[in-house]
mmCIF file of C-alpha atoms in Angstrom:
data_model
loop_
_atom_site.group_PDB
_atom_site.id
_atom_site.type_symbol
_atom_site.label_atom_id
_atom_site.label_comp_id
_atom_site.label_asym_id
_atom_site.label_seq_id
_atom_site.Cartn_x
_atom_site.Cartn_y
_atom_site.Cartn_z
ATOM 1 C CA MET W 118 68.488 22.781 102.689
ATOM 2 C CA ILE W 119 69.770 25.871 100.919
ATOM 3 C CA ARG W 120 71.472 23.739 98.270
ATOM 4 C CA SER W 121 68.316 21.774 97.578
ATOM 5 C CA LEU W 122 66.399 24.874 96.531
ATOM 6 C CA PRO W 123 68.006 25.173 93.064
ATOM 7 C CA PHE W 124 67.519 21.487 92.631
ATOM 8 C CA ARG W 125 63.842 21.797 93.365
ATOM 9 C CA ARG W 126 63.515 24.630 90.919
ATOM 10 C CA SER W 127 65.217 22.615 88.275
ATOM 11 C CA LEU W 128 62.925 19.705 88.974
ATOM 12 C CA VAL W 129 59.815 21.884 88.718
ATOM 13 C CA ALA W 130 61.047 23.365 85.495
ATOM 14 C CA LEU W 131 61.692 19.915 84.121
ATOM 15 C CA LEU W 132 58.243 18.721 85.082
ATOM 16 C CA LEU W 133 56.637 21.764 83.491
ATOM 17 C CA SER W 134 58.582 21.185 80.308
ATOM 18 C CA CYS W 135 57.454 17.573 80.185
ATOM 19 C CA SER W 136 53.852 18.610 80.779
ATOM 20 C CA VAL W 137 53.967 21.110 77.939
ATOM 21 C CA LEU W 138 55.602 18.564 75.666
ATOM 22 C CA VAL W 139 52.909 15.966 76.400
ATOM 23 C CA SER W 140 50.125 18.473 75.799
ATOM 24 C CA ALA W 141 51.649 19.566 72.506
ATOM 25 C CA THR W 142 52.006 15.965 71.378
ATOM 26 C CA ALA W 143 48.375 15.199 72.258
ATOM 27 C CA CYS W 144 47.173 18.235 70.362
ATOM 28 C CA GLY W 145 49.291 17.353 67.416
ATOM 29 C CA ASP W 146 47.887 13.819 67.317
ATOM 30 C CA SER W 147 44.356 15.108 67.673
ATOM 31 C CA GLY W 148 44.785 17.598 64.874
ATOM 32 C CA SER W 149 46.414 15.016 62.692
ATOM 33 C CA ASP W 150 43.590 12.552 63.335
ATOM 34 C CA GLY W 151 40.969 15.209 62.658
ATOM 35 C CA ALA W 152 42.714 16.141 59.476
ATOM 36 C CA THR W 153 42.764 12.517 58.508
ATOM 37 C CA ARG W 154 39.070 12.147 59.253
ATOM 38 C CA THR W 155 38.074 15.350 57.554
ATOM 39 C CA GLY W 156 40.440 14.877 54.671
ATOM 40 C CA ALA W 157 38.098 12.422 52.945
ATOM 41 C CA SER W 158 35.470 14.863 51.820
ATOM 42 C CA PRO W 159 32.004 13.396 51.009
ATOM 43 C CA SER W 160 32.027 15.448 47.876
ATOM 44 C CA SER W 161 35.007 13.617 46.495
ATOM 45 C CA SER W 162 34.102 12.741 42.869
ATOM 46 C CA VAL W 163 33.835 9.073 42.072
ATOM 47 C CA PRO W 164 34.257 8.327 38.364
ATOM 48 C CA ALA W 165 30.954 7.196 36.839
ATOM 49 C CA PRO W 166 30.970 3.852 35.128
ATOM 50 C CA ALA W 167 31.494 4.067 31.386
ATOM 51 C CA SER W 168 28.215 3.960 29.467
ATOM 52 C CA VAL W 169 27.753 0.831 27.458
ATOM 53 C CA SER W 170 25.754 1.132 24.220
ATOM 54 C CA VAL W 171 23.609 -1.887 23.574
ATOM 55 C CA PRO W 172 22.840 -2.327 19.874
ATOM 56 C CA ALA W 173 19.152 -2.506 19.045
ATOM 57 C CA PRO W 174 18.026 -5.949 18.032
ATOM 58 C CA ALA W 175 17.834 -6.398 14.285
ATOM 59 C CA SER W 176 14.302 -6.410 12.955
ATOM 60 C CA VAL W 177 13.180 -9.778 11.817
ATOM 61 C CA SER W 178 10.636 -9.979 9.029
ATOM 62 C CA VAL W 179 8.147 -12.721 9.602
ATOM 63 C CA PRO W 180 6.706 -14.093 6.373
ATOM 64 C CA ALA W 181 2.952 -14.060 6.137
ATOM 65 C CA PRO W 182 1.325 -17.399 6.641
ATOM 66 C CA ALA W 183 0.641 -19.283 3.439
ATOM 67 C CA SER W 184 -3.079 -19.302 4.197
ATOM 68 C CA VAL W 185 -3.188 -15.473 4.315
ATOM 69 C CA SER W 186 -1.279 -15.172 1.038
ATOM 70 C CA ALA W 187 -3.531 -17.716 -0.649
ATOM 71 C CA SER W 188 -6.615 -15.910 0.628
ATOM 72 C CA ALA W 189 -5.398 -12.560 -0.733
ATOM 73 C CA THR W 190 -4.651 -14.124 -4.109
ATOM 74 C CA ALA W 191 -8.091 -15.718 -4.261
ATOM 75 C CA GLU W 192 -9.710 -12.370 -3.436
ATOM 76 C CA ARG W 193 -7.797 -10.584 -6.222
ATOM 77 C CA GLN W 194 -8.871 -13.218 -8.714
ATOM 78 C CA ARG W 195 -12.477 -12.985 -7.581
ATOM 79 C CA LEU W 196 -12.481 -9.205 -8.046
ATOM 80 C CA ALA W 197 -10.841 -9.552 -11.450
ATOM 81 C CA LYS W 198 -13.605 -11.914 -12.596
ATOM 82 C CA THR W 199 -16.339 -9.686 -11.182
ATOM 83 C CA ARG W 200 -15.018 -6.643 -13.014
ATOM 84 C CA PHE W 201 -14.526 -8.617 -16.208
ATOM 85 C CA VAL W 202 -18.132 -9.829 -16.129
ATOM 86 C CA ALA W 203 -19.434 -6.291 -15.485
ATOM 87 C CA ASN W 204 -17.460 -4.647 -18.302
ATOM 88 C CA ALA W 205 -18.000 -7.425 -20.835
ATOM 89 C CA GLY W 206 -21.718 -7.500 -19.980
ATOM 90 C CA LEU W 207 -22.062 -3.763 -20.666
ATOM 91 C CA ALA W 208 -20.180 -4.113 -23.963
ATOM 92 C CA ALA W 209 -22.435 -6.962 -25.042
ATOM 93 C CA GLY W 210 -25.612 -5.134 -24.004
ATOM 94 C CA ALA W 211 -24.641 -1.955 -25.862
ATOM 95 C CA THR W 212 -23.667 -3.905 -28.990
ATOM 96 C CA TYR W 213 -26.878 -5.896 -29.288
ATOM 97 C CA GLN W 214 -29.259 -3.145 -28.180
ATOM 98 C CA TRP W 215 -27.928 -0.196 -30.169
ATOM 99 C CA ILE W 216 -25.982 -1.765 -33.045
ATOM 100 C CA VAL W 217 -27.049 -5.302 -33.993
ATOM 101 C CA LYS W 218 -30.808 -4.994 -33.425
ATOM 102 C CA PRO W 219 -31.351 -1.721 -35.333
ATOM 103 C CA TYR W 220 -29.090 -2.898 -38.133
ATOM 104 C CA ARG W 221 -31.029 -6.154 -38.500
ATOM 105 C CA ALA W 222 -34.244 -4.170 -38.400
ATOM 106 C CA GLY W 223 -33.081 -2.007 -41.343
ATOM 107 C CA THR W 224 -33.048 1.202 -39.307
ATOM 108 C CA PHE W 225 -29.594 2.118 -40.609
ATOM 109 C CA LYS W 226 -30.724 2.153 -44.231
ATOM 110 C CA LYS W 227 -31.163 5.445 -45.998
ATOM 111 C CA GLY W 228 -34.699 6.773 -45.765
ATOM 112 C CA ALA W 229 -35.556 4.583 -42.793
ATOM 113 C CA GLU W 230 -37.620 6.222 -40.071
ATOM 114 C CA GLY W 231 -35.510 7.273 -37.122
ATOM 115 C CA ARG W 232 -32.293 6.549 -39.014
ATOM 116 C CA THR W 233 -30.394 9.660 -37.855
ATOM 117 C CA PHE W 234 -31.126 9.098 -34.200
ATOM 118 C CA ALA W 235 -30.327 5.391 -34.528
ATOM 119 C CA LEU W 236 -26.965 6.112 -36.149
ATOM 120 C CA VAL W 237 -26.011 8.592 -33.418
ATOM 121 C CA LYS W 238 -26.921 6.028 -30.788
ATOM 122 C CA ALA W 239 -25.014 3.290 -32.660
ATOM 123 C CA GLY W 240 -21.899 5.499 -32.841
ATOM 124 C CA LEU W 241 -22.005 6.121 -29.106
ATOM 125 C CA ALA W 242 -22.601 2.429 -28.430
ATOM 126 C CA GLY W 243 -19.686 1.460 -30.671
ATOM 127 C CA GLY W 244 -17.231 3.652 -28.763
ATOM 128 C CA PHE W 245 -18.667 2.563 -25.425
ATOM 129 C CA ALA W 246 -18.475 -1.144 -26.273
ATOM 130 C CA TYR W 247 -14.885 -0.841 -27.479
ATOM 131 C CA ASN W 248 -13.818 0.845 -24.238
ATOM 132 C CA ARG W 249 -15.648 -1.729 -22.087
ATOM 133 C CA LEU W 250 -14.067 -4.589 -24.002
ATOM 134 C CA LYS W 251 -10.618 -3.063 -23.470
ATOM 135 C CA ALA W 252 -11.350 -2.761 -19.767
ATOM 136 C CA ALA W 253 -12.598 -6.348 -19.613
ATOM 137 C CA ALA W 254 -9.400 -7.604 -21.253
ATOM 138 C CA GLU W 255 -7.380 -5.689 -18.654
ATOM 139 C CA ASN W 256 -9.494 -7.114 -15.826
ATOM 140 C CA ALA W 257 -8.883 -10.634 -17.116
ATOM 141 C CA LYS W 258 -5.170 -10.290 -16.348
ATOM 142 C CA GLY W 259 -5.979 -10.602 -12.654
ATOM 143 C CA ASP W 260 -6.962 -14.259 -13.013
ATOM 144 C CA PRO W 261 -4.555 -16.737 -14.665
ATOM 145 C CA LEU W 262 -7.217 -18.901 -16.272
ATOM 146 C CA LEU W 263 -9.282 -15.980 -17.519
ATOM 147 C CA SER W 264 -6.195 -14.181 -18.775
ATOM 148 C CA LYS W 265 -5.188 -17.205 -20.808
ATOM 149 C CA ALA W 266 -8.665 -17.452 -22.347
ATOM 150 C CA VAL W 267 -8.956 -13.745 -23.223
ATOM 151 C CA ALA W 268 -5.406 -13.092 -24.447
ATOM 152 C CA PRO W 269 -6.033 -14.365 -28.028
ATOM 153 C CA LEU W 270 -8.972 -11.940 -28.373
ATOM 154 C CA THR W 271 -7.087 -8.695 -27.882
ATOM 155 C CA ALA W 272 -6.396 -8.267 -31.597
ATOM 156 C CA GLY W 273 -10.104 -8.656 -32.398
ATOM 157 C CA ILE W 274 -11.002 -6.072 -29.762
ATOM 158 C CA GLU W 275 -8.454 -3.637 -31.189
ATOM 159 C CA SER W 276 -9.960 -4.018 -34.676
ATOM 160 C CA LEU W 277 -13.127 -2.307 -33.364
ATOM 161 C CA ARG W 278 -11.307 0.934 -32.568
ATOM 162 C CA GLY W 279 -12.651 2.952 -35.543
ATOM 163 C CA MET W 280 -16.063 1.320 -35.660
ATOM 164 C CA ALA W 281 -17.832 4.107 -33.760
ATOM 165 C CA ALA W 282 -17.177 6.641 -36.540
ATOM 166 C CA LYS W 283 -18.373 4.255 -39.270
ATOM 167 C CA LEU W 284 -21.583 3.524 -37.387
ATOM 168 C CA ARG W 285 -22.260 7.207 -36.738
ATOM 169 C CA ASP W 286 -21.712 8.073 -40.402
ATOM 170 C CA GLY W 287 -23.920 5.232 -41.623
ATOM 171 C CA GLU W 288 -20.970 3.495 -43.322
ATOM 172 C CA ALA W 289 -20.967 0.254 -41.354
ATOM 173 C CA GLY W 290 -21.901 -2.797 -43.407
ATOM 174 C CA GLU W 291 -22.689 -6.433 -42.749
ATOM 175 C CA GLY W 292 -19.010 -7.294 -42.227
ATOM 176 C CA ASP W 293 -18.597 -4.583 -39.609
ATOM 177 C CA ILE W 294 -21.659 -5.662 -37.670
ATOM 178 C CA GLY W 295 -20.530 -9.296 -37.932
ATOM 179 C CA ALA W 296 -17.104 -8.357 -36.533
ATOM 180 C CA PHE W 297 -18.714 -6.787 -33.482
ATOM 181 C CA GLU W 298 -20.899 -9.831 -32.913
ATOM 182 C CA SER W 299 -17.949 -12.176 -33.300
ATOM 183 C CA VAL W 300 -15.823 -10.361 -30.718
ATOM 184 C CA ILE W 301 -18.681 -10.229 -28.212
ATOM 185 C CA ASP W 302 -19.431 -13.942 -28.644
ATOM 186 C CA SER W 303 -15.742 -14.797 -28.229
ATOM 187 C CA ILE W 304 -15.504 -12.763 -25.022
ATOM 188 C CA LYS W 305 -18.562 -14.522 -23.631
ATOM 189 C CA ASN W 306 -17.178 -17.949 -24.447
ATOM 190 C CA ALA W 307 -13.805 -17.100 -22.923
ATOM 191 C CA GLY W 308 -15.440 -15.929 -19.733
ATOM 192 C CA LYS W 309 -17.606 -19.024 -19.492
ATOM 193 C CA SER W 310 -14.598 -21.327 -19.925
ATOM 194 C CA ALA W 311 -12.842 -19.586 -17.018
ATOM 195 C CA GLY W 312 -15.808 -19.549 -14.682
ATOM 196 C CA ALA W 313 -16.798 -15.928 -15.393
ATOM 197 C CA GLU W 314 -20.043 -16.164 -17.333
ATOM 198 C CA VAL W 315 -21.111 -12.942 -19.022
ATOM 199 C CA THR W 316 -24.710 -11.789 -19.391
ATOM 200 C CA ASP W 317 -25.883 -8.808 -21.425
ATOM 201 C CA LYS W 318 -26.484 -5.571 -19.535
ATOM 202 C CA VAL W 319 -27.881 -2.685 -21.532
ATOM 203 C CA PRO W 320 -26.228 0.602 -20.507
ATOM 204 C CA SER W 321 -28.253 3.739 -19.930
ATOM 205 C CA THR W 322 -28.033 6.755 -22.211
ATOM 206 C CA SER W 323 -26.040 8.604 -19.558
ATOM 207 C CA GLN W 324 -23.523 5.734 -19.486
ATOM 208 C CA LEU W 325 -23.141 5.882 -23.267
ATOM 209 C CA THR W 326 -22.432 9.599 -23.217
ATOM 210 C CA GLY W 327 -20.431 9.623 -19.970
#
C-alpha cells in the first residue's frame, strides 16, 4: 500500500497533463477555426468588371421622299413666276403710264403744258422700270422654262440703264421710247410663253420715288 502511493500520484499527474493537453488542443482548433471564419472579411474588395465602351451607332441620313422634293421644287417655281409677273407688271405699267403715253401726247415737247413735271415723272419711271425689269429677269431664273424664255432679253434690258437721265433731261427721242416699248413687249411675250402672263400695274408715286 505504501508503494502504491507514488504510483497513484504519478497516475494523477499523468491524467492532469492529458486533460490540459486536450483542452489546449480544443482551444487551438477553436481559435484556428474562428480565425478561418473571420479571416474572410466582408469588406474584401472584389475587382469591378472592366467597363466596355459601346460605340454610338453611326447616323444614317435618310433621303427625302421624291414626292417632297418635287413639291418643294414646284413651290419654288411657282414663287419665281409670281415674283416675275409682279415686277414685270410694275415695269410695264410705269413705262406706259409715265413714258409712252405722255410722249405720244406731245407732253415732252418744248413749250408743252406740264412738260417739266412730265419729264421729272418720266425720269423716275425710267429708272423704276429698269430696276423692275432687272428684278424680273432674276426672278425668271427660278423656273427653267421662264428662264429660257427671258435669257435672250437681258441685253435689251441692260440697254435701258441710262434712259432715266435722257427722259428727265428731255433728250429721249422716238428711238428711245420705241426701245422701252420693245423690251416691255418682249418680256410680256416671254412670260406668256412660260405660263406667267404679265399685266400692266401702274406704280404709285411713292413707289417711283422709293
